[in-house]
mmCIF file with all atom_site columns, N, CA and C in Angstrom:
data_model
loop_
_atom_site.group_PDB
_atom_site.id
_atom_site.type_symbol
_atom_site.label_atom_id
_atom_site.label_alt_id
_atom_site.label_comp_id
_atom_site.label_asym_id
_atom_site.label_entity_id
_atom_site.label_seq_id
_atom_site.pdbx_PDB_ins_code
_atom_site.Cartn_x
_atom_site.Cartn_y
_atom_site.Cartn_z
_atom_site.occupancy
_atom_site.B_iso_or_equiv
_atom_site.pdbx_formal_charge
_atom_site.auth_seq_id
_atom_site.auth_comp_id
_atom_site.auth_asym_id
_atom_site.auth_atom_id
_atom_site.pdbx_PDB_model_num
ATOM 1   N N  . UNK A 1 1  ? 0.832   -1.183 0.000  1.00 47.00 ? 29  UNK A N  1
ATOM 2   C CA . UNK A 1 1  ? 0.000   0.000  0.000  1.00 47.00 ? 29  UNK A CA 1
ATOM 3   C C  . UNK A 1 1  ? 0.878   1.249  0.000  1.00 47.00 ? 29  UNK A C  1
ATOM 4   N N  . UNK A 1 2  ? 0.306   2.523  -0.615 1.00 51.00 ? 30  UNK A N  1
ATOM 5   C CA . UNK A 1 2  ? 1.418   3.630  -0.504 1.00 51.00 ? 30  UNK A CA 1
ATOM 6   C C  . UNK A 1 2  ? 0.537   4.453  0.875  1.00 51.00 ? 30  UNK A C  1
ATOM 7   N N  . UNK A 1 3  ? 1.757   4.985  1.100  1.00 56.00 ? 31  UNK A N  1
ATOM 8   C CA . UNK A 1 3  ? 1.841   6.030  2.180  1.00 56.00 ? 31  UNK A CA 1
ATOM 9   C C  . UNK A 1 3  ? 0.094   6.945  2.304  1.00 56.00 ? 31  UNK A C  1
ATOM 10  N N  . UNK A 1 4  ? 0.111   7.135  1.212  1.00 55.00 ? 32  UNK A N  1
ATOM 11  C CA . UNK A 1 4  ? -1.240  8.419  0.792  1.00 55.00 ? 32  UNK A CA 1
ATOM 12  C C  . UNK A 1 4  ? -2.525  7.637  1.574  1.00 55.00 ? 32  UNK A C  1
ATOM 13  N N  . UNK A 1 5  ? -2.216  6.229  1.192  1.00 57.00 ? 33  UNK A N  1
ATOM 14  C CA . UNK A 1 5  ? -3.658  5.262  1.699  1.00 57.00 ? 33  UNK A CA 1
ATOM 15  C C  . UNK A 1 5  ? -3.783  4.981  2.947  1.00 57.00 ? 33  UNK A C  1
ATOM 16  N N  . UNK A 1 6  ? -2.372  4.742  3.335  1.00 61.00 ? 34  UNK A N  1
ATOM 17  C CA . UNK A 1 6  ? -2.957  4.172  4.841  1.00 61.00 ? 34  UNK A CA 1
ATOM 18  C C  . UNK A 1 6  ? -2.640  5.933  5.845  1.00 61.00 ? 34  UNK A C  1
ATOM 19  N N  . UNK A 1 7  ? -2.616  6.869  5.178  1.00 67.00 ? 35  UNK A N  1
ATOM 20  C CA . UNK A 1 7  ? -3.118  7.961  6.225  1.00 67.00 ? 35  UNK A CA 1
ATOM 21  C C  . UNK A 1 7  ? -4.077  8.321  6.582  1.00 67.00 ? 35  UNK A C  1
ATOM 22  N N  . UNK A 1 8  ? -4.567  7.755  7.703  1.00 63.00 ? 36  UNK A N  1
ATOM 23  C CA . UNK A 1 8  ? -6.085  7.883  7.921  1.00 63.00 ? 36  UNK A CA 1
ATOM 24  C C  . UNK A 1 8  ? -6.113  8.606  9.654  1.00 63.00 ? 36  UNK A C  1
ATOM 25  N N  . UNK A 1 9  ? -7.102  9.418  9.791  1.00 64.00 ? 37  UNK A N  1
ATOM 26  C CA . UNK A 1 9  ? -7.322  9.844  11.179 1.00 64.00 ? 37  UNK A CA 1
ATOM 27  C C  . UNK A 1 9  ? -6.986  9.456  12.159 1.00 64.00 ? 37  UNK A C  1
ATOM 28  N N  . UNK A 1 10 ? -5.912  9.467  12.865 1.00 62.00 ? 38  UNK A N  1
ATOM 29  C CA . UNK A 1 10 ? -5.814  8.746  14.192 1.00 62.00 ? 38  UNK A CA 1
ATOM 30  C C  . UNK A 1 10 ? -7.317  8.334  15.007 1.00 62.00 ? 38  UNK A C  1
ATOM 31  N N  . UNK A 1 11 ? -8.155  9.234  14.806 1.00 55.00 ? 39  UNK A N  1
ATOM 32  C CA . UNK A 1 11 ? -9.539  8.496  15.871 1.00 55.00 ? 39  UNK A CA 1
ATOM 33  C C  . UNK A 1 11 ? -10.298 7.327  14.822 1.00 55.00 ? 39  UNK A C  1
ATOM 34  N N  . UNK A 1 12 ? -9.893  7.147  14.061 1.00 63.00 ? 40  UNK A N  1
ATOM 35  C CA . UNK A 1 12 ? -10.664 6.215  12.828 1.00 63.00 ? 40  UNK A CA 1
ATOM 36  C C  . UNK A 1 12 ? -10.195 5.104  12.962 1.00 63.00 ? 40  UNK A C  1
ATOM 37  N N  . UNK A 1 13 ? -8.621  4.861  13.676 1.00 65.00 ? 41  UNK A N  1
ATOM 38  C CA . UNK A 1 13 ? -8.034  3.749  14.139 1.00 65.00 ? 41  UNK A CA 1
ATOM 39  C C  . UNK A 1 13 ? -8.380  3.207  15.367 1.00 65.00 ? 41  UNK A C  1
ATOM 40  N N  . UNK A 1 14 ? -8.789  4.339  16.605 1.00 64.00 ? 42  UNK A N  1
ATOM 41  C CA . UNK A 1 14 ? -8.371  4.210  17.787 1.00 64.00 ? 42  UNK A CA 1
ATOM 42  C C  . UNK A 1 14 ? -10.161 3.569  17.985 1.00 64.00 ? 42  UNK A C  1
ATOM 43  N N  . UNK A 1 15 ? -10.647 2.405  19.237 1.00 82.00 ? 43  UNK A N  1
ATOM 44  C CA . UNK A 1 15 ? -11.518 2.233  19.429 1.00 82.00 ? 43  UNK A CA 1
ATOM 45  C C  . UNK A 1 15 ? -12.733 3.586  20.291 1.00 82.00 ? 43  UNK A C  1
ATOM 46  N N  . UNK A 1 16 ? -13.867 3.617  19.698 1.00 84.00 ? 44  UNK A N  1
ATOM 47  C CA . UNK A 1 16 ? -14.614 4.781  20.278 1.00 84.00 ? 44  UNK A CA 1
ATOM 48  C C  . UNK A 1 16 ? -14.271 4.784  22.247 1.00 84.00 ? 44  UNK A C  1
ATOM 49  N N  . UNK A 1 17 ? -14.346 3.631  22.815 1.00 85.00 ? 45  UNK A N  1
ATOM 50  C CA . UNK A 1 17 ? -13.798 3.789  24.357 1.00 85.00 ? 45  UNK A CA 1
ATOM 51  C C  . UNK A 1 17 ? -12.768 4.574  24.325 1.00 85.00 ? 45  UNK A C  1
ATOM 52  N N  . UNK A 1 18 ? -11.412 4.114  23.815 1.00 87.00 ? 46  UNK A N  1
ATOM 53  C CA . UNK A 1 18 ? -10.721 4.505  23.996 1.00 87.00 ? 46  UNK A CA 1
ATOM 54  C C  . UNK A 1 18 ? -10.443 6.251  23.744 1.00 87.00 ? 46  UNK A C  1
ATOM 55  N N  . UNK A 1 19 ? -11.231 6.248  22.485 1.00 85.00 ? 47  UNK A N  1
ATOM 56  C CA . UNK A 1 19 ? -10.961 7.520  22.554 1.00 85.00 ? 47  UNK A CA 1
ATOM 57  C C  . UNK A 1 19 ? -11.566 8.576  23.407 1.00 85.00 ? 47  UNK A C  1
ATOM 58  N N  . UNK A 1 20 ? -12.208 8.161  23.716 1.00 89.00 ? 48  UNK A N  1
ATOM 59  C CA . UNK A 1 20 ? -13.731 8.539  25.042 1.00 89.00 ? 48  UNK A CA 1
ATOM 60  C C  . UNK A 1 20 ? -12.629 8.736  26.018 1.00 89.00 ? 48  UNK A C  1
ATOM 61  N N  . UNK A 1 21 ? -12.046 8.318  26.322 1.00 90.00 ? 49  UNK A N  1
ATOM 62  C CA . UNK A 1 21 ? -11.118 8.223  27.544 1.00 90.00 ? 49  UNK A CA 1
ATOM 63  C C  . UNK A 1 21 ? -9.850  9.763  27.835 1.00 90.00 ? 49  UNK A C  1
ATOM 64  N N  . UNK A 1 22 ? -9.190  8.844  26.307 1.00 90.00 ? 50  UNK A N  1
ATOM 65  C CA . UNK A 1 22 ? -8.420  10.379 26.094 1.00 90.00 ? 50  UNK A CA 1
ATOM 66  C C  . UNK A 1 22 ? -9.080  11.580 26.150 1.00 90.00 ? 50  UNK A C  1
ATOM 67  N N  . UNK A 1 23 ? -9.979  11.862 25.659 1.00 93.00 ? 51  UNK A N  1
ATOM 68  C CA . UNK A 1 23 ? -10.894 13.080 25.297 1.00 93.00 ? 51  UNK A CA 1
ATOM 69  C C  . UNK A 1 23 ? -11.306 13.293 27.357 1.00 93.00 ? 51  UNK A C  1
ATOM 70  N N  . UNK A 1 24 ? -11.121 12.577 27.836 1.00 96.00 ? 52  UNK A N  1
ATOM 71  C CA . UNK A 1 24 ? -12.064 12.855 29.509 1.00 96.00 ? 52  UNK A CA 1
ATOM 72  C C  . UNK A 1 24 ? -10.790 13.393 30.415 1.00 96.00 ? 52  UNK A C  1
ATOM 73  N N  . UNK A 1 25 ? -9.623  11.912 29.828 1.00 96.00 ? 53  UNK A N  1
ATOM 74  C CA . UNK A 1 25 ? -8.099  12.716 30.059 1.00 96.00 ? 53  UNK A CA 1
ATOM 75  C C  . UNK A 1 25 ? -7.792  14.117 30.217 1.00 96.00 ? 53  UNK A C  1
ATOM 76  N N  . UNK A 1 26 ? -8.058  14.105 28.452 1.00 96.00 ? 54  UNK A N  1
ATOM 77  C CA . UNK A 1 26 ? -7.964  15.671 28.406 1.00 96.00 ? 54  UNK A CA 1
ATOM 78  C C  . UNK A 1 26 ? -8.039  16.891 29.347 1.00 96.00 ? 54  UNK A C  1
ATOM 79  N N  . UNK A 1 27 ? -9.592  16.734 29.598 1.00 97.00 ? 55  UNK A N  1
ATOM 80  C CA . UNK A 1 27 ? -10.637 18.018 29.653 1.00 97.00 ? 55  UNK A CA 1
ATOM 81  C C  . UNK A 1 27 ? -10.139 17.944 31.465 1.00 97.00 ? 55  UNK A C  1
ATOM 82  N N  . UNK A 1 28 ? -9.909  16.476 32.026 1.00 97.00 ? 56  UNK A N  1
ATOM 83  C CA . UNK A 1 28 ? -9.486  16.555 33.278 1.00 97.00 ? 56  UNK A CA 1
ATOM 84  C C  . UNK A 1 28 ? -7.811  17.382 33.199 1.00 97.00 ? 56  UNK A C  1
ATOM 85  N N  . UNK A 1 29 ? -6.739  17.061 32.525 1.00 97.00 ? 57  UNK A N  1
ATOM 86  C CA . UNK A 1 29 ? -5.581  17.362 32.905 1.00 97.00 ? 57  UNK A CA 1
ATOM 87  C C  . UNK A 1 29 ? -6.145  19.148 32.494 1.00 97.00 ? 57  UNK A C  1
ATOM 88  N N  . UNK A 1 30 ? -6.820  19.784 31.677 1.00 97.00 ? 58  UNK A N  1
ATOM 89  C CA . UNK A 1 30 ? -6.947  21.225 31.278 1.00 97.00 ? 58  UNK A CA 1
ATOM 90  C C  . UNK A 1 30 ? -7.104  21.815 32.757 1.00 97.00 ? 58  UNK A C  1
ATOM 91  N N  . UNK A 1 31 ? -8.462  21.075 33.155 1.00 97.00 ? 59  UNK A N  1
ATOM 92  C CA . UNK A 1 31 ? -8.911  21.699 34.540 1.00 97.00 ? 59  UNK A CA 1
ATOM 93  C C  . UNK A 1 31 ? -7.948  21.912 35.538 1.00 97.00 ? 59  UNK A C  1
ATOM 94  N N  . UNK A 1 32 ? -7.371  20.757 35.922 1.00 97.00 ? 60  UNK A N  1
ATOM 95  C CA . UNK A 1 32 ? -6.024  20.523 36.902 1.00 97.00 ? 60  UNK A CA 1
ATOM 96  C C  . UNK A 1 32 ? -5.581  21.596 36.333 1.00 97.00 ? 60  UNK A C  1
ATOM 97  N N  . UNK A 1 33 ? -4.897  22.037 35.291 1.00 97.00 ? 61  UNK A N  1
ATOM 98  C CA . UNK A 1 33 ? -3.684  23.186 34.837 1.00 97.00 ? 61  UNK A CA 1
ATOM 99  C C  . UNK A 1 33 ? -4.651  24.534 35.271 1.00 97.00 ? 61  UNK A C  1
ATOM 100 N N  . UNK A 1 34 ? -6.074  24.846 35.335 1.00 97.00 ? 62  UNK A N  1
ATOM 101 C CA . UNK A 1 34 ? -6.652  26.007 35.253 1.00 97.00 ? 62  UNK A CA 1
ATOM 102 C C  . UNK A 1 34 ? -6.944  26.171 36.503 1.00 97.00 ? 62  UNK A C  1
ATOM 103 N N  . UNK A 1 35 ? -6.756  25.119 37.706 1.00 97.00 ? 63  UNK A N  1
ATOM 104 C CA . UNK A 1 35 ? -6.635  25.439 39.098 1.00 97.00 ? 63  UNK A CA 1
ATOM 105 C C  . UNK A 1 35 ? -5.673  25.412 39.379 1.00 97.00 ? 63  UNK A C  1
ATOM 106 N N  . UNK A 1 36 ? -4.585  25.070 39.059 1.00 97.00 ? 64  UNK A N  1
ATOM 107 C CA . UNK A 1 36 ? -2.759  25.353 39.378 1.00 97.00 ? 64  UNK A CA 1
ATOM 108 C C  . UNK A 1 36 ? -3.043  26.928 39.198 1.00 97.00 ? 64  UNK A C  1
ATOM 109 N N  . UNK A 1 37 ? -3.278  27.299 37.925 1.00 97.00 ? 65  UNK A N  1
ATOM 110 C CA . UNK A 1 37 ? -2.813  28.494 37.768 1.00 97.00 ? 65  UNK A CA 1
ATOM 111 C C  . UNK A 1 37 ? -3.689  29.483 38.812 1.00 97.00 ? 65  UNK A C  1
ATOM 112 N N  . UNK A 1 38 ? -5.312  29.242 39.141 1.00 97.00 ? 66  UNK A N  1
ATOM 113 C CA . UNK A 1 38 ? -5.528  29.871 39.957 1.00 97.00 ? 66  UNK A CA 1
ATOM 114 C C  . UNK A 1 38 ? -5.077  30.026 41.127 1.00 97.00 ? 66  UNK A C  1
ATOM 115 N N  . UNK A 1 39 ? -4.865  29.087 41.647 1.00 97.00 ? 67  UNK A N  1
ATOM 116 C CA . UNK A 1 39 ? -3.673  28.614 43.126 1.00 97.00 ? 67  UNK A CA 1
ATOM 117 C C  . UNK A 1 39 ? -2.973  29.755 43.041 1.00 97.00 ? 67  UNK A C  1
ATOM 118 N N  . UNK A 1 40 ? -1.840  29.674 41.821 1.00 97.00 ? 68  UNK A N  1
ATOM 119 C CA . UNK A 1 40 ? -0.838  30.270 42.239 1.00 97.00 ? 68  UNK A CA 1
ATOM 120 C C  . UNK A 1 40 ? -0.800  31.894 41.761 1.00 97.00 ? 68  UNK A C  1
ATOM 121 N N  . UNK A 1 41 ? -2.090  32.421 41.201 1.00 97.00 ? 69  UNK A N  1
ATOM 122 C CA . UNK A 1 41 ? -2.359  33.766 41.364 1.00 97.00 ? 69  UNK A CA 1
ATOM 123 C C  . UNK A 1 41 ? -3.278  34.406 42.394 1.00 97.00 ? 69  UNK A C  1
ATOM 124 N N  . UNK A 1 42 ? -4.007  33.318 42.912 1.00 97.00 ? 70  UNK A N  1
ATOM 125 C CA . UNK A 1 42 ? -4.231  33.828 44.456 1.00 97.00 ? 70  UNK A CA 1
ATOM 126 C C  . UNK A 1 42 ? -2.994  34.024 45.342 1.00 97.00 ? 70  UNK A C  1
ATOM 127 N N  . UNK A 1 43 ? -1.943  33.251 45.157 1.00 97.00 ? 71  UNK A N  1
ATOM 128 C CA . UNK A 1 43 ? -0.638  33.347 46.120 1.00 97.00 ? 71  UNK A CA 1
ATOM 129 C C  . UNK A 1 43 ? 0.071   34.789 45.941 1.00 97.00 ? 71  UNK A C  1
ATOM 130 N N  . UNK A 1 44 ? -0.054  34.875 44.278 1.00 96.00 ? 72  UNK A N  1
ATOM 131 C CA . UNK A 1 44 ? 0.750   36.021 44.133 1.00 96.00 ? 72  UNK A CA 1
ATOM 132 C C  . UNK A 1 44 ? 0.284   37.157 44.732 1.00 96.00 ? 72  UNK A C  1
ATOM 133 N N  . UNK A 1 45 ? -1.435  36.990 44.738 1.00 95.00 ? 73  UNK A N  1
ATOM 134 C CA . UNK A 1 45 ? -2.000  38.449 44.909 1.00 95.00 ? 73  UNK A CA 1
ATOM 135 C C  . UNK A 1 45 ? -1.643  38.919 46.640 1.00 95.00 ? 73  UNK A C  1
ATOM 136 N N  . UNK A 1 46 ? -2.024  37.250 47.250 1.00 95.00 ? 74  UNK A N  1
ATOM 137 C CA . UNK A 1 46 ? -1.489  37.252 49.068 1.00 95.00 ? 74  UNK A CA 1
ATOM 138 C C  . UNK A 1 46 ? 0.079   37.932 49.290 1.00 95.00 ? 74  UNK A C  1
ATOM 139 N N  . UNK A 1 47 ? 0.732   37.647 48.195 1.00 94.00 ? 75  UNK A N  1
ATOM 140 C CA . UNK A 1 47 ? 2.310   37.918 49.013 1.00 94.00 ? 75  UNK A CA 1
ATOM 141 C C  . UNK A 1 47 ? 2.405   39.634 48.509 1.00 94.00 ? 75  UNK A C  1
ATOM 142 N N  . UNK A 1 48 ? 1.435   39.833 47.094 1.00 90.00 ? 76  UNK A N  1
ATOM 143 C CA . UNK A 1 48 ? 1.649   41.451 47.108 1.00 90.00 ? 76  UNK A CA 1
ATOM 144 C C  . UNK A 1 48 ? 1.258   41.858 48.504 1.00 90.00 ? 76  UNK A C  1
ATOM 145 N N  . UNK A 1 49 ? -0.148  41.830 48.672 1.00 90.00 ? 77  UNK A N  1
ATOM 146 C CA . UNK A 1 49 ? -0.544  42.147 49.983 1.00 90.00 ? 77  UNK A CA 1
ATOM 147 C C  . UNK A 1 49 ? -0.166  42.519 50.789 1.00 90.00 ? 77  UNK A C  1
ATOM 148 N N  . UNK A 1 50 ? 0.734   41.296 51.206 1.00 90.00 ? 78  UNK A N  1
ATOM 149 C CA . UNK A 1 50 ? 1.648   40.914 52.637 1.00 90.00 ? 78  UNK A CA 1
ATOM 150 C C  . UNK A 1 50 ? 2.541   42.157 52.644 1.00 90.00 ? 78  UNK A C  1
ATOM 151 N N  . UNK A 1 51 ? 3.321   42.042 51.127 1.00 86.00 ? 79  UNK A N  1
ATOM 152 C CA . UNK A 1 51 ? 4.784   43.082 50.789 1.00 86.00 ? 79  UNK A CA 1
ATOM 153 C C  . UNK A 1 51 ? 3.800   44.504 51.269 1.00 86.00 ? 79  UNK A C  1
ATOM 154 N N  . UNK A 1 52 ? 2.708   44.445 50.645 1.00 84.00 ? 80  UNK A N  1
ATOM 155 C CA . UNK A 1 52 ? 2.631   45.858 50.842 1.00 84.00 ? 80  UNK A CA 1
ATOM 156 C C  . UNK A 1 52 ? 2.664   46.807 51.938 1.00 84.00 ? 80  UNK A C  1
ATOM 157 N N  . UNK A 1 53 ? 1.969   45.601 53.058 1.00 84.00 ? 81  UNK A N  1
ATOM 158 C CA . UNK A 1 53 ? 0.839   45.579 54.419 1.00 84.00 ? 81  UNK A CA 1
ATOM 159 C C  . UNK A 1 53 ? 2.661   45.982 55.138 1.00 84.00 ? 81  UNK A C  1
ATOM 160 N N  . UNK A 1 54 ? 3.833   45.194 54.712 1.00 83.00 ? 82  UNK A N  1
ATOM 161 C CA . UNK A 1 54 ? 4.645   45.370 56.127 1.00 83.00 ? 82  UNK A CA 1
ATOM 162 C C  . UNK A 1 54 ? 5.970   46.565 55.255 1.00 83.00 ? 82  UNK A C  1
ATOM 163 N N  . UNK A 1 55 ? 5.394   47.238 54.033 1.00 81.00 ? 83  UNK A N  1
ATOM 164 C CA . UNK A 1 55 ? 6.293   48.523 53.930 1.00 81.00 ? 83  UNK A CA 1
ATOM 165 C C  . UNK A 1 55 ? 6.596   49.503 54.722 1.00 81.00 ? 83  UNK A C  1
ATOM 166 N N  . UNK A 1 56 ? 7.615   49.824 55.080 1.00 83.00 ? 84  UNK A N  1
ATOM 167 C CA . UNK A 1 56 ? 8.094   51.035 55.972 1.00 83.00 ? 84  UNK A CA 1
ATOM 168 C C  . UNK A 1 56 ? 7.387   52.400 55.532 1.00 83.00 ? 84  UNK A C  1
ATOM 169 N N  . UNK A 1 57 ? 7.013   53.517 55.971 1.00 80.00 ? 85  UNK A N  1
ATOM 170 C CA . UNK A 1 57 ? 6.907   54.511 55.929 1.00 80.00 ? 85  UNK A CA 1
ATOM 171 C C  . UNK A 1 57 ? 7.864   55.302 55.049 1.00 80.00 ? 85  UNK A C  1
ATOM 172 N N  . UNK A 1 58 ? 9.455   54.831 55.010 1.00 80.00 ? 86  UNK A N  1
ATOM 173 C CA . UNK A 1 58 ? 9.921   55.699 53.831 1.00 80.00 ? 86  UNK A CA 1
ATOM 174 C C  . UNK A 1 58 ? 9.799   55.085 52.559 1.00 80.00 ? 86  UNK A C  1
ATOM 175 N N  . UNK A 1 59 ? 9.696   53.383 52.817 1.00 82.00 ? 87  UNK A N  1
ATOM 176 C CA . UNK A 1 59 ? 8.902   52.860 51.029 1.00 82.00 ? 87  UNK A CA 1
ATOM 177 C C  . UNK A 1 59 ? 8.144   54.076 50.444 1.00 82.00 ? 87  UNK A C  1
ATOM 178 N N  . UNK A 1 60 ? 6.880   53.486 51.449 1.00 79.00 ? 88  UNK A N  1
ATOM 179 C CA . UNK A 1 60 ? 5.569   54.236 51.148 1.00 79.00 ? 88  UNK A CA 1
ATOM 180 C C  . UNK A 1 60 ? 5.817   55.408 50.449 1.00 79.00 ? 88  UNK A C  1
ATOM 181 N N  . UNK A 1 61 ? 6.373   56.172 51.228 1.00 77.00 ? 89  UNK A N  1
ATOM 182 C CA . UNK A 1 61 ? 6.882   57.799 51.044 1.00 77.00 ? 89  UNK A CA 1
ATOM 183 C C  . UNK A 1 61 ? 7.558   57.390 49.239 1.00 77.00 ? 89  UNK A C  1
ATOM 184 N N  . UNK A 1 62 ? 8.516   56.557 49.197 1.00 80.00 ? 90  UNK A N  1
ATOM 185 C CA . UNK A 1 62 ? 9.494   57.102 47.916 1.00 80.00 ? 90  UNK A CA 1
ATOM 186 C C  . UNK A 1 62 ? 8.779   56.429 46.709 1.00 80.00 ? 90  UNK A C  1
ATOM 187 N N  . UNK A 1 63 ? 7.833   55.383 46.834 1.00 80.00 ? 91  UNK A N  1
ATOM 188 C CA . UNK A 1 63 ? 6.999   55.279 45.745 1.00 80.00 ? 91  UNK A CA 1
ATOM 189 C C  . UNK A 1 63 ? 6.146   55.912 45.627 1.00 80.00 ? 91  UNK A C  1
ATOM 190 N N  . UNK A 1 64 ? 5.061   57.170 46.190 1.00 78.00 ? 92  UNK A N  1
ATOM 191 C CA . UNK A 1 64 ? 4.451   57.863 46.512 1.00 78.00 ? 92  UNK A CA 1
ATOM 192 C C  . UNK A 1 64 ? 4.425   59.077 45.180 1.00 78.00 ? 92  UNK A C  1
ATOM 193 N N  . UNK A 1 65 ? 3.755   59.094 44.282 1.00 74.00 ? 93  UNK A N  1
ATOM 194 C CA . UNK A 1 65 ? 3.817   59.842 42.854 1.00 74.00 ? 93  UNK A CA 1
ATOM 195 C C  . UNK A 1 65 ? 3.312   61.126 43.222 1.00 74.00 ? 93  UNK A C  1
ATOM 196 N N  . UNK A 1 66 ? 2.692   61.455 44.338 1.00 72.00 ? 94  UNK A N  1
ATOM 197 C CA . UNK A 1 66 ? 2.574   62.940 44.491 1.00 72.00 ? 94  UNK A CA 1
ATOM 198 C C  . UNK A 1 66 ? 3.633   63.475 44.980 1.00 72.00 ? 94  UNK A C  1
ATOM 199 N N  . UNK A 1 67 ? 4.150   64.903 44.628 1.00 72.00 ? 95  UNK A N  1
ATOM 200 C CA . UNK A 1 67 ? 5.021   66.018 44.759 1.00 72.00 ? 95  UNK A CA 1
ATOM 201 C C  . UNK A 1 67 ? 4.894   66.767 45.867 1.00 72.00 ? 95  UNK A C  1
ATOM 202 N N  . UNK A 1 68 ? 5.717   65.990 47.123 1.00 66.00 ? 96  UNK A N  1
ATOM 203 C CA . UNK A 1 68 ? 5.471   66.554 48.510 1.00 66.00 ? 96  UNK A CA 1
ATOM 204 C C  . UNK A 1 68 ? 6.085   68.268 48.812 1.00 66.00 ? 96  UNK A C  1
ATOM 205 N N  . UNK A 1 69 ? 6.480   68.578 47.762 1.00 74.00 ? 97  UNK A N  1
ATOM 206 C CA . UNK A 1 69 ? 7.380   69.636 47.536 1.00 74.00 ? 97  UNK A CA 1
ATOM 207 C C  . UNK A 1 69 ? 6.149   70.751 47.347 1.00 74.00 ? 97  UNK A C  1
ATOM 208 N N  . UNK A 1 70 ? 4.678   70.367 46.935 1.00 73.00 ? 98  UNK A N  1
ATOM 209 C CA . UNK A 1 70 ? 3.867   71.043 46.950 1.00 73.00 ? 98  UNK A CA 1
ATOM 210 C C  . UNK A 1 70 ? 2.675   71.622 48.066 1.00 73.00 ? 98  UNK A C  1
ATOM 211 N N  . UNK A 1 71 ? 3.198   70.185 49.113 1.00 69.00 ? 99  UNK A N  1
ATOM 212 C CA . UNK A 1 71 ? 2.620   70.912 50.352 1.00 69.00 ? 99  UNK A CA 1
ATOM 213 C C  . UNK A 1 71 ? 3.272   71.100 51.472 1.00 69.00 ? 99  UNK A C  1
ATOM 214 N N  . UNK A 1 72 ? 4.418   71.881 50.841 1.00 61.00 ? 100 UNK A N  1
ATOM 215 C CA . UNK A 1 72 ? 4.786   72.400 51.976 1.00 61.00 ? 100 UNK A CA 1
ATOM 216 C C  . UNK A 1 72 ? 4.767   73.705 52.631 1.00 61.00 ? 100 UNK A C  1
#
């Protein structure tokens, strides 16, 4: 047989279970990855927080975009 003929769909080979399976695989490993990532942008948002909550007073002050030079 040439090459051209036996290229056929991988799911046309694979039994309908099986492919049922992969396809559940799937949609499970997506989810797992779309609660990792939430996990770890709730973490990020906690440790901004944290950083922010225990800045010193001259942080505060030198990131501070208003021009203290104006009320004085």
């Amino acid at each position: 047989m040439s090459k051209a003929k036996d290229k056929k769909p991988i799911n046309s080979n694979l039994n309908q279970d099986v492919l049922e399976a992969l396809q559940k695989k799937k949609q499970h490993l997506k989810e797992e990855v779309r609660k990792e990532e939430e996990v770890r942008k709730k973490q990020r948002m906690e440790e901004r927080k944290r950083r922010e909550a225990n800045k010193s007073f001259a942080e505060l002050f030198e990131e501070s975009e208003l021009d203290w030079k104006k009320f004085k």
